[in-house]
Amino acid sequence: MSHPLLAPVLRVPAEVPEEVRNGFDPSNPDDWFEWFVGVPLRVLLIIGIGAIALALVRRVIRRITEHIAEGTPALRSKRLRGVADSGVGSVLLRANPLASARRAQRARTVGSVLRSVANILIGATIVLLVLTELGVNIAPFLASAGIAGVALGFGAQSLVKDFLSGTFMLLEDQYGVGDTVDFGEVTGTVEEVALRVTKVRDGNGTLWFVRNGEILRMGNKTQEWGRAVVDVRVAYWADVDAVRATLLAAAEDVGADPVLGTYFLEPPEVTGIESMTAEALQLKVQVKTQAATQWEVARALRARVRQGLSDARIPLAGAQQVVVLDHSPSVPDDRPDDRTEDGPSAASPDEQAARDRRGAAAAAAVQDRTGGPAGPSA
């Protein structure tokens, strides 16, 4: 039982707010400080530490990928720093411009993917920790996430397949932006490479979106080196040795060009007879070139081969048979002197001579066009 003198002090007025009854007085700064150092401070610390960790991870990923893209070591020791900064080291690190460009594109793409993964993982962790501090039971969220992950795995198998295929394509450097590729049904130049789809522009200007998971085979026409090939079909009676000498001289003339000659990686080669028919002989001239330059070299080769064959008066393959149509009036069947007892008689000497003259004129015309003897007339 309390003392009568203390009763007015211990008596709590009825108009006192509920917060005061629960031990928190809004008008007391100490109560506000105690409240702030509790849940709010822990939430702010979680968000701040998570943001700092995310920024550090993104910076490390960006730094490593940029060093890989530039071809310089990410961590240089004092002993190796002078070699990397020297002229020889710089040349060795950038010896192949095409390979450097492909490495840069692949490194930056992988870096973008890693940064996205870091954002998802660290962001999800921050959200779960904040919910825990606020008194929310996160067990149902984790269970739902597990079930959703299983359902997503079964329902989005093609999507996962596309992402995995795209990841391995980037890591293995199968193709990159600017490459000319052949996917079977689609052939063109790669404009963009992503984890899910690859954008390819064909020769007609159509932009194709190819899912990475559907690419079963792929031919890269502009990786490392190429080969310019020109097939030449000459007349059957042409001198093979003269033709080979002419083709080789034409290829050497192209190699002497100050621009096109820099694309040659090996001396030109003229093969023997690739195929032989009654109408033509086929030979081949080929040159090993730098990547993506074989088409320009092949066009120059065709023009120079044509000029060389024309100067050497070597005929290209063409039609070798002449068909002569006889438009002379037919002999009436009711003339008794033009028939024999075995059937119609042969043509008169004048008619046969006219036919021979027309056939000889046609054969001479063909010989003038092709440069060789004409074939049998019909």
Short mmCIF file of C-alpha atoms in Angstrom, two decimals:
data_model
loop_
_atom_site.label_atom_id
_atom_site.label_comp_id
_atom_site.label_asym_id
_atom_site.label_seq_id
_atom_site.Cartn_x
_atom_site.Cartn_y
_atom_site.Cartn_z
CA MET A 1 0.00 0.00 0.00
CA SER A 2 1.48 3.35 -1.03
CA HIS A 3 1.99 6.31 1.25
CA PRO A 4 -0.79 8.93 1.18
CA LEU A 5 1.73 11.69 0.41
CA LEU A 6 2.96 9.85 -2.73
CA ALA A 7 -0.49 9.17 -4.14
CA PRO A 8 -0.73 12.40 -6.21
CA VAL A 9 2.72 11.69 -7.73
CA LEU A 10 2.11 8.04 -8.65
CA ARG A 11 -1.36 8.69 -10.00
CA VAL A 12 -1.28 8.74 -13.83
CA PRO A 13 -3.77 11.19 -15.27
CA ALA A 14 -6.36 9.74 -17.59
CA GLU A 15 -5.54 12.24 -20.34
CA VAL A 16 -1.91 10.99 -20.70
CA PRO A 17 -1.35 9.59 -24.25
CA GLU A 18 -0.96 5.89 -24.82
CA GLU A 19 2.65 6.37 -26.04
CA VAL A 20 3.58 7.77 -22.63
CA ARG A 21 1.89 4.85 -20.89
CA ASN A 22 3.97 2.45 -23.13
CA GLY A 23 7.23 4.15 -22.19
CA PHE A 24 7.63 6.51 -25.21
CA ASP A 25 7.15 10.22 -24.81
CA PRO A 26 7.08 12.13 -28.17
CA SER A 27 8.13 15.28 -26.37
CA ASN A 28 11.24 13.65 -24.88
CA PRO A 29 14.35 13.77 -27.15
CA ASP A 30 15.91 10.86 -25.30
CA ASP A 31 13.00 8.62 -26.25
CA TRP A 32 13.39 9.63 -29.89
CA PHE A 33 17.12 8.85 -29.77
CA GLU A 34 16.50 5.44 -28.24
CA TRP A 35 13.91 4.71 -30.91
CA PHE A 36 16.23 5.82 -33.74
CA VAL A 37 19.17 3.68 -32.61
CA GLY A 38 16.91 0.67 -32.79
CA VAL A 39 15.18 -0.54 -35.98
CA PRO A 40 15.61 2.60 -38.13
CA LEU A 41 19.37 2.73 -37.59
CA ARG A 42 19.77 -0.96 -38.38
CA VAL A 43 17.71 -0.54 -41.57
CA LEU A 44 19.81 2.43 -42.66
CA LEU A 45 23.02 0.50 -41.91
CA ILE A 46 21.82 -2.46 -43.98
CA ILE A 47 20.91 -0.23 -46.92
CA GLY A 48 24.15 1.76 -46.68
CA ILE A 49 26.43 -1.25 -46.37
CA GLY A 50 24.58 -2.99 -49.21
CA ALA A 51 24.90 0.06 -51.46
CA ILE A 52 28.63 0.35 -50.72
CA ALA A 53 29.16 -3.36 -51.36
CA LEU A 54 27.24 -3.15 -54.65
CA ALA A 55 29.27 -0.13 -55.76
CA LEU A 56 32.55 -1.88 -54.93
CA VAL A 57 31.55 -5.06 -56.75
CA ARG A 58 30.45 -3.11 -59.84
CA ARG A 59 33.68 -1.12 -59.81
CA VAL A 60 35.82 -4.26 -59.57
CA ILE A 61 33.89 -5.89 -62.42
CA ARG A 62 34.19 -2.77 -64.57
CA ARG A 63 37.90 -2.41 -63.89
CA ILE A 64 38.69 -6.03 -64.69
CA THR A 65 36.60 -6.07 -67.87
CA GLU A 66 38.11 -2.79 -69.09
CA HIS A 67 41.63 -4.12 -68.56
CA ILE A 68 40.71 -7.27 -70.45
CA ALA A 69 39.15 -5.23 -73.25
CA GLU A 70 42.23 -2.99 -73.52
CA GLY A 71 44.62 -5.94 -73.37
CA THR A 72 46.47 -4.75 -70.27
CA PRO A 73 46.92 -6.74 -67.06
CA ALA A 74 44.50 -5.82 -64.29
CA LEU A 75 47.08 -6.32 -61.53
CA ARG A 76 50.59 -5.25 -62.48
CA SER A 77 53.57 -6.02 -60.33
CA LYS A 78 56.50 -3.59 -60.15
CA ARG A 79 58.68 -6.09 -61.97
CA LEU A 80 56.31 -6.45 -64.94
CA ARG A 81 55.14 -2.85 -65.11
CA GLY A 82 58.14 -1.69 -67.15
CA VAL A 83 57.66 -4.49 -69.69
CA ALA A 84 53.97 -3.72 -70.15
CA ASP A 85 54.63 0.00 -70.54
CA SER A 86 57.47 -0.47 -73.01
CA GLY A 87 57.07 -0.21 -76.77
CA VAL A 88 57.60 -3.93 -77.30
CA GLY A 89 55.05 -4.82 -74.65
CA SER A 90 52.51 -2.44 -76.12
CA VAL A 91 52.99 -3.95 -79.57
CA LEU A 92 52.63 -7.47 -78.23
CA LEU A 93 49.46 -6.56 -76.37
CA ARG A 94 47.95 -5.01 -79.49
CA ALA A 95 49.46 -7.17 -82.23
CA ASN A 96 46.14 -8.12 -83.79
CA PRO A 97 43.60 -5.26 -84.05
CA LEU A 98 40.75 -7.60 -85.02
CA ALA A 99 41.44 -9.90 -82.09
CA SER A 100 41.62 -6.89 -79.76
CA ALA A 101 38.25 -5.61 -80.97
CA ARG A 102 36.68 -9.03 -80.50
CA ARG A 103 38.21 -9.34 -77.02
CA ALA A 104 36.93 -5.89 -76.05
CA GLN A 105 33.40 -6.65 -77.26
CA ARG A 106 33.31 -9.97 -75.43
CA ALA A 107 34.77 -8.56 -72.20
CA ARG A 108 32.32 -5.66 -72.05
CA THR A 109 29.36 -7.92 -72.74
CA VAL A 110 30.36 -10.33 -69.99
CA GLY A 111 30.97 -7.38 -67.65
CA SER A 112 27.45 -6.07 -68.29
CA VAL A 113 26.01 -9.49 -67.47
CA LEU A 114 28.04 -9.75 -64.25
CA ARG A 115 26.92 -6.30 -63.12
CA SER A 116 23.28 -7.25 -63.71
CA VAL A 117 23.71 -10.42 -61.67
CA ALA A 118 25.36 -8.44 -58.85
CA ASN A 119 22.48 -5.97 -58.81
CA ILE A 120 19.92 -8.76 -58.49
CA LEU A 121 21.75 -10.74 -55.80
CA ILE A 122 22.80 -7.84 -53.56
CA GLY A 123 19.48 -6.01 -54.04
CA ALA A 124 17.46 -9.11 -53.09
CA THR A 125 19.66 -9.65 -50.00
CA ILE A 126 19.14 -6.04 -48.85
CA VAL A 127 15.37 -6.31 -49.24
CA LEU A 128 15.18 -9.54 -47.24
CA LEU A 129 17.33 -8.15 -44.40
CA VAL A 130 15.23 -4.99 -44.19
CA LEU A 131 12.01 -7.02 -44.03
CA THR A 132 13.52 -9.10 -41.21
CA GLU A 133 14.35 -5.97 -39.19
CA LEU A 134 10.81 -4.68 -39.69
CA GLY A 135 9.47 -7.86 -38.14
CA VAL A 136 8.17 -9.45 -41.34
CA ASN A 137 8.43 -13.23 -41.54
CA ILE A 138 10.46 -13.90 -44.68
CA ALA A 139 10.05 -17.69 -44.55
CA PRO A 140 6.95 -17.60 -46.82
CA PHE A 141 8.86 -15.38 -49.26
CA LEU A 142 11.74 -17.83 -49.40
CA ALA A 143 9.38 -20.76 -49.87
CA SER A 144 7.47 -18.90 -52.58
CA ALA A 145 10.72 -17.98 -54.28
CA GLY A 146 11.79 -21.62 -54.30
CA ILE A 147 8.49 -22.75 -55.78
CA ALA A 148 8.55 -19.91 -58.32
CA GLY A 149 12.10 -20.84 -59.29
CA VAL A 150 11.10 -24.44 -59.91
CA ALA A 151 8.06 -23.38 -61.92
CA LEU A 152 10.16 -20.89 -63.88
CA GLY A 153 12.73 -23.56 -64.59
CA PHE A 154 10.09 -25.87 -66.08
CA GLY A 155 8.14 -23.18 -67.89
CA ALA A 156 11.05 -21.22 -69.31
CA GLN A 157 13.36 -23.98 -70.45
CA SER A 158 13.86 -22.35 -73.85
CA LEU A 159 14.72 -19.04 -72.19
CA VAL A 160 17.30 -20.68 -69.95
CA LYS A 161 18.65 -22.54 -72.97
CA ASP A 162 19.01 -19.27 -74.89
CA PHE A 163 20.86 -17.63 -72.01
CA LEU A 164 23.23 -20.55 -71.52
CA SER A 165 23.93 -20.80 -75.25
CA GLY A 166 24.57 -17.07 -75.45
CA THR A 167 26.94 -17.21 -72.49
CA PHE A 168 29.02 -19.99 -74.00
CA MET A 169 29.06 -18.27 -77.40
CA LEU A 170 30.50 -15.15 -75.82
CA LEU A 171 33.03 -17.04 -73.73
CA GLU A 172 34.16 -19.18 -76.68
CA ASP A 173 34.26 -16.19 -79.04
CA GLN A 174 32.32 -17.96 -81.77
CA TYR A 175 31.36 -14.68 -83.45
CA GLY A 176 31.13 -10.98 -82.71
CA VAL A 177 29.69 -7.74 -83.99
CA GLY A 178 30.75 -7.14 -87.59
CA ASP A 179 31.36 -10.80 -88.46
CA THR A 180 29.78 -12.33 -91.55
CA VAL A 181 28.18 -15.58 -90.43
CA ASP A 182 26.12 -18.38 -91.90
CA PHE A 183 23.44 -19.85 -89.65
CA GLY A 184 22.04 -22.14 -92.33
CA GLU A 185 18.82 -20.33 -93.15
CA VAL A 186 20.23 -16.88 -92.40
CA THR A 187 23.47 -15.44 -93.77
CA GLY A 188 24.59 -11.90 -93.07
CA THR A 189 26.51 -9.51 -90.84
CA VAL A 190 26.15 -9.62 -87.06
CA GLU A 191 24.93 -6.27 -85.71
CA GLU A 192 24.35 -7.13 -82.05
CA VAL A 193 25.15 -10.05 -79.77
CA ALA A 194 23.12 -10.51 -76.59
CA LEU A 195 22.60 -13.39 -74.19
CA ARG A 196 19.21 -14.33 -75.63
CA VAL A 197 19.20 -13.30 -79.29
CA THR A 198 21.65 -12.39 -82.04
CA LYS A 199 20.76 -9.72 -84.62
CA VAL A 200 21.93 -10.48 -88.17
CA ARG A 201 21.50 -8.20 -91.21
CA ASP A 202 21.38 -10.10 -94.51
CA GLY A 203 22.35 -8.85 -97.96
CA ASN A 204 18.83 -7.59 -98.70
CA GLY A 205 18.81 -5.39 -95.60
CA THR A 206 16.49 -7.60 -93.55
CA LEU A 207 17.32 -7.69 -89.84
CA TRP A 208 16.97 -11.23 -88.45
CA PHE A 209 16.58 -12.02 -84.75
CA VAL A 210 18.09 -15.45 -84.13
CA ARG A 211 17.59 -17.08 -80.73
CA ASN A 212 20.88 -18.38 -79.40
CA GLY A 213 19.33 -21.64 -78.25
CA GLU A 214 18.23 -22.44 -81.82
CA ILE A 215 21.69 -22.09 -83.36
CA LEU A 216 22.80 -25.66 -84.02
CA ARG A 217 25.65 -24.82 -86.40
CA MET A 218 27.34 -21.62 -87.45
CA GLY A 219 29.97 -20.72 -90.02
CA ASN A 220 32.06 -17.62 -89.40
CA LYS A 221 33.42 -16.22 -92.67
CA THR A 222 35.44 -13.39 -91.15
CA GLN A 223 37.40 -14.97 -88.33
CA GLU A 224 41.21 -15.03 -88.37
CA TRP A 225 41.66 -15.25 -92.20
CA GLY A 226 39.80 -15.81 -95.46
CA ARG A 227 40.44 -17.12 -98.97
CA ALA A 228 39.60 -15.40 -102.24
CA VAL A 229 38.68 -18.04 -104.85
CA VAL A 230 37.99 -17.38 -108.54
CA ASP A 231 36.91 -20.21 -110.86
CA VAL A 232 37.77 -19.78 -114.53
CA ARG A 233 36.23 -21.87 -117.32
CA VAL A 234 38.15 -21.76 -120.61
CA ALA A 235 37.59 -23.46 -123.94
CA TYR A 236 38.43 -27.13 -124.18
CA TRP A 237 41.22 -26.65 -126.74
CA ALA A 238 42.97 -23.86 -124.77
CA ASP A 239 46.60 -24.35 -123.76
CA VAL A 240 46.51 -25.24 -120.05
CA ASP A 241 50.06 -24.04 -119.36
CA ALA A 242 49.35 -20.68 -120.99
CA VAL A 243 46.12 -20.35 -119.01
CA ARG A 244 47.87 -21.08 -115.70
CA ALA A 245 50.62 -18.59 -116.48
CA THR A 246 48.04 -15.92 -117.35
CA LEU A 247 46.04 -16.52 -114.16
CA LEU A 248 49.17 -16.43 -111.99
CA ALA A 249 50.33 -13.20 -113.63
CA ALA A 250 46.90 -11.64 -113.03
CA ALA A 251 46.98 -12.62 -109.35
CA GLU A 252 50.49 -11.22 -108.96
CA ASP A 253 49.36 -7.95 -110.51
CA VAL A 254 46.62 -7.70 -107.88
CA GLY A 255 49.18 -8.48 -105.16
CA ALA A 256 51.33 -5.61 -106.42
CA ASP A 257 48.52 -3.16 -105.67
CA PRO A 258 49.55 -0.87 -102.76
CA VAL A 259 46.23 -1.45 -100.96
CA LEU A 260 45.04 -4.89 -102.00
CA GLY A 261 48.54 -6.32 -101.70
CA THR A 262 48.51 -5.69 -97.95
CA TYR A 263 45.58 -8.10 -97.64
CA PHE A 264 47.59 -11.05 -99.00
CA LEU A 265 48.84 -13.48 -96.37
CA GLU A 266 50.35 -16.01 -98.80
CA PRO A 267 51.44 -15.95 -102.45
CA PRO A 268 48.62 -16.66 -104.94
CA GLU A 269 48.13 -20.20 -106.18
CA VAL A 270 46.72 -21.55 -109.43
CA THR A 271 45.52 -25.12 -109.24
CA GLY A 272 45.36 -27.61 -112.09
CA ILE A 273 42.26 -28.68 -113.95
CA GLU A 274 39.44 -28.89 -111.42
CA SER A 275 36.88 -30.25 -113.84
CA MET A 276 36.78 -31.15 -117.52
CA THR A 277 33.80 -31.49 -119.82
CA ALA A 278 33.29 -31.55 -123.56
CA GLU A 279 32.64 -27.80 -123.48
CA ALA A 280 35.14 -26.39 -120.99
CA LEU A 281 38.11 -26.78 -118.66
CA GLN A 282 37.81 -25.29 -115.18
CA LEU A 283 40.83 -23.91 -113.33
CA LYS A 284 41.02 -22.11 -109.99
CA VAL A 285 43.10 -19.21 -108.70
CA GLN A 286 43.05 -18.65 -104.94
CA VAL A 287 44.71 -16.34 -102.41
CA LYS A 288 44.81 -16.50 -98.63
CA THR A 289 43.83 -13.07 -97.28
CA GLN A 290 43.09 -11.26 -94.07
CA ALA A 291 39.67 -11.72 -92.52
CA ALA A 292 36.76 -9.93 -94.23
CA THR A 293 38.90 -8.88 -97.23
CA GLN A 294 38.50 -11.96 -99.43
CA TRP A 295 35.50 -10.57 -101.32
CA GLU A 296 37.26 -7.37 -102.32
CA VAL A 297 40.32 -9.31 -103.45
CA ALA A 298 38.16 -11.76 -105.42
CA ARG A 299 36.45 -8.92 -107.30
CA ALA A 300 39.81 -7.43 -108.25
CA LEU A 301 41.05 -10.86 -109.32
CA ARG A 302 38.09 -11.39 -111.65
CA ALA A 303 38.64 -8.06 -113.35
CA ARG A 304 42.37 -8.68 -113.80
CA VAL A 305 41.85 -12.27 -115.00
CA ARG A 306 39.39 -11.10 -117.62
CA GLN A 307 41.86 -8.51 -118.90
CA GLY A 308 44.71 -11.03 -118.91
CA LEU A 309 42.75 -13.66 -120.83
CA SER A 310 41.64 -11.06 -123.34
CA ASP A 311 45.23 -9.89 -123.92
CA ALA A 312 46.43 -13.48 -124.34
CA ARG A 313 43.52 -14.26 -126.72
CA ILE A 314 42.45 -17.22 -124.58
CA PRO A 315 38.75 -17.90 -125.14
CA LEU A 316 36.39 -18.48 -122.25
CA ALA A 317 34.07 -21.45 -122.43
CA GLY A 318 30.88 -20.91 -124.39
CA ALA A 319 28.40 -22.63 -126.68
CA GLN A 320 30.32 -24.76 -129.19
CA GLN A 321 27.47 -26.15 -131.27
CA VAL A 322 25.76 -24.36 -134.12
CA VAL A 323 22.18 -25.11 -135.07
CA VAL A 324 21.35 -24.22 -138.71
CA LEU A 325 17.69 -23.96 -139.62
CA ASP A 326 16.88 -24.62 -143.28
CA HIS A 327 14.15 -22.25 -144.41
CA SER A 328 14.25 -23.25 -148.11
CA PRO A 329 10.90 -24.28 -149.61
CA SER A 330 10.16 -27.97 -149.44
CA VAL A 331 9.86 -30.10 -152.63
CA PRO A 332 6.24 -30.96 -153.51
CA ASP A 333 5.47 -34.65 -153.05
CA ASP A 334 3.42 -34.86 -156.29
CA ARG A 335 6.43 -34.27 -158.53
CA PRO A 336 7.24 -37.65 -160.08
CA ASP A 337 10.83 -36.72 -160.95
CA ASP A 338 11.65 -35.99 -157.26
CA ARG A 339 10.51 -39.35 -155.94
CA THR A 340 11.96 -42.77 -156.20
CA GLU A 341 10.42 -46.01 -155.52
CA ASP A 342 12.15 -46.12 -152.10
CA GLY A 343 10.84 -42.70 -150.98
CA PRO A 344 11.71 -39.02 -151.43
CA SER A 345 14.90 -38.37 -153.35
CA ALA A 346 17.87 -36.48 -151.93
CA ALA A 347 18.14 -32.72 -152.35
CA SER A 348 19.34 -31.33 -155.63
CA PRO A 349 23.00 -30.30 -155.98
CA ASP A 350 22.11 -26.60 -155.92
CA GLU A 351 20.07 -26.93 -152.72
CA GLN A 352 22.82 -28.95 -151.03
CA ALA A 353 25.43 -26.37 -152.03
CA ALA A 354 23.28 -23.57 -150.55
CA ARG A 355 22.97 -25.46 -147.27
CA ASP A 356 26.71 -26.02 -147.13
CA ARG A 357 27.37 -22.34 -147.67
CA ARG A 358 24.97 -21.33 -144.87
CA GLY A 359 26.55 -23.85 -142.46
CA ALA A 360 30.07 -22.66 -143.31
CA ALA A 361 29.07 -19.03 -142.70
CA ALA A 362 27.55 -19.84 -139.31
CA ALA A 363 30.61 -21.86 -138.28
CA ALA A 364 32.90 -18.98 -139.28
CA ALA A 365 30.84 -16.57 -137.19
CA VAL A 366 31.13 -18.82 -134.13
CA GLN A 367 34.88 -19.18 -134.70
CA ASP A 368 35.27 -15.39 -134.78
CA ARG A 369 33.34 -15.01 -131.50
CA THR A 370 35.07 -17.78 -129.50
CA GLY A 371 38.51 -17.76 -131.03
CA GLY A 372 38.49 -21.54 -131.66
CA PRO A 373 37.04 -23.99 -134.11
CA ALA A 374 33.29 -24.41 -134.09
CA GLY A 375 31.65 -27.70 -133.21
CA PRO A 376 29.62 -29.86 -135.53
CA SER A 377 26.62 -28.27 -137.14
CA ALA A 378 23.21 -29.81 -137.02
#
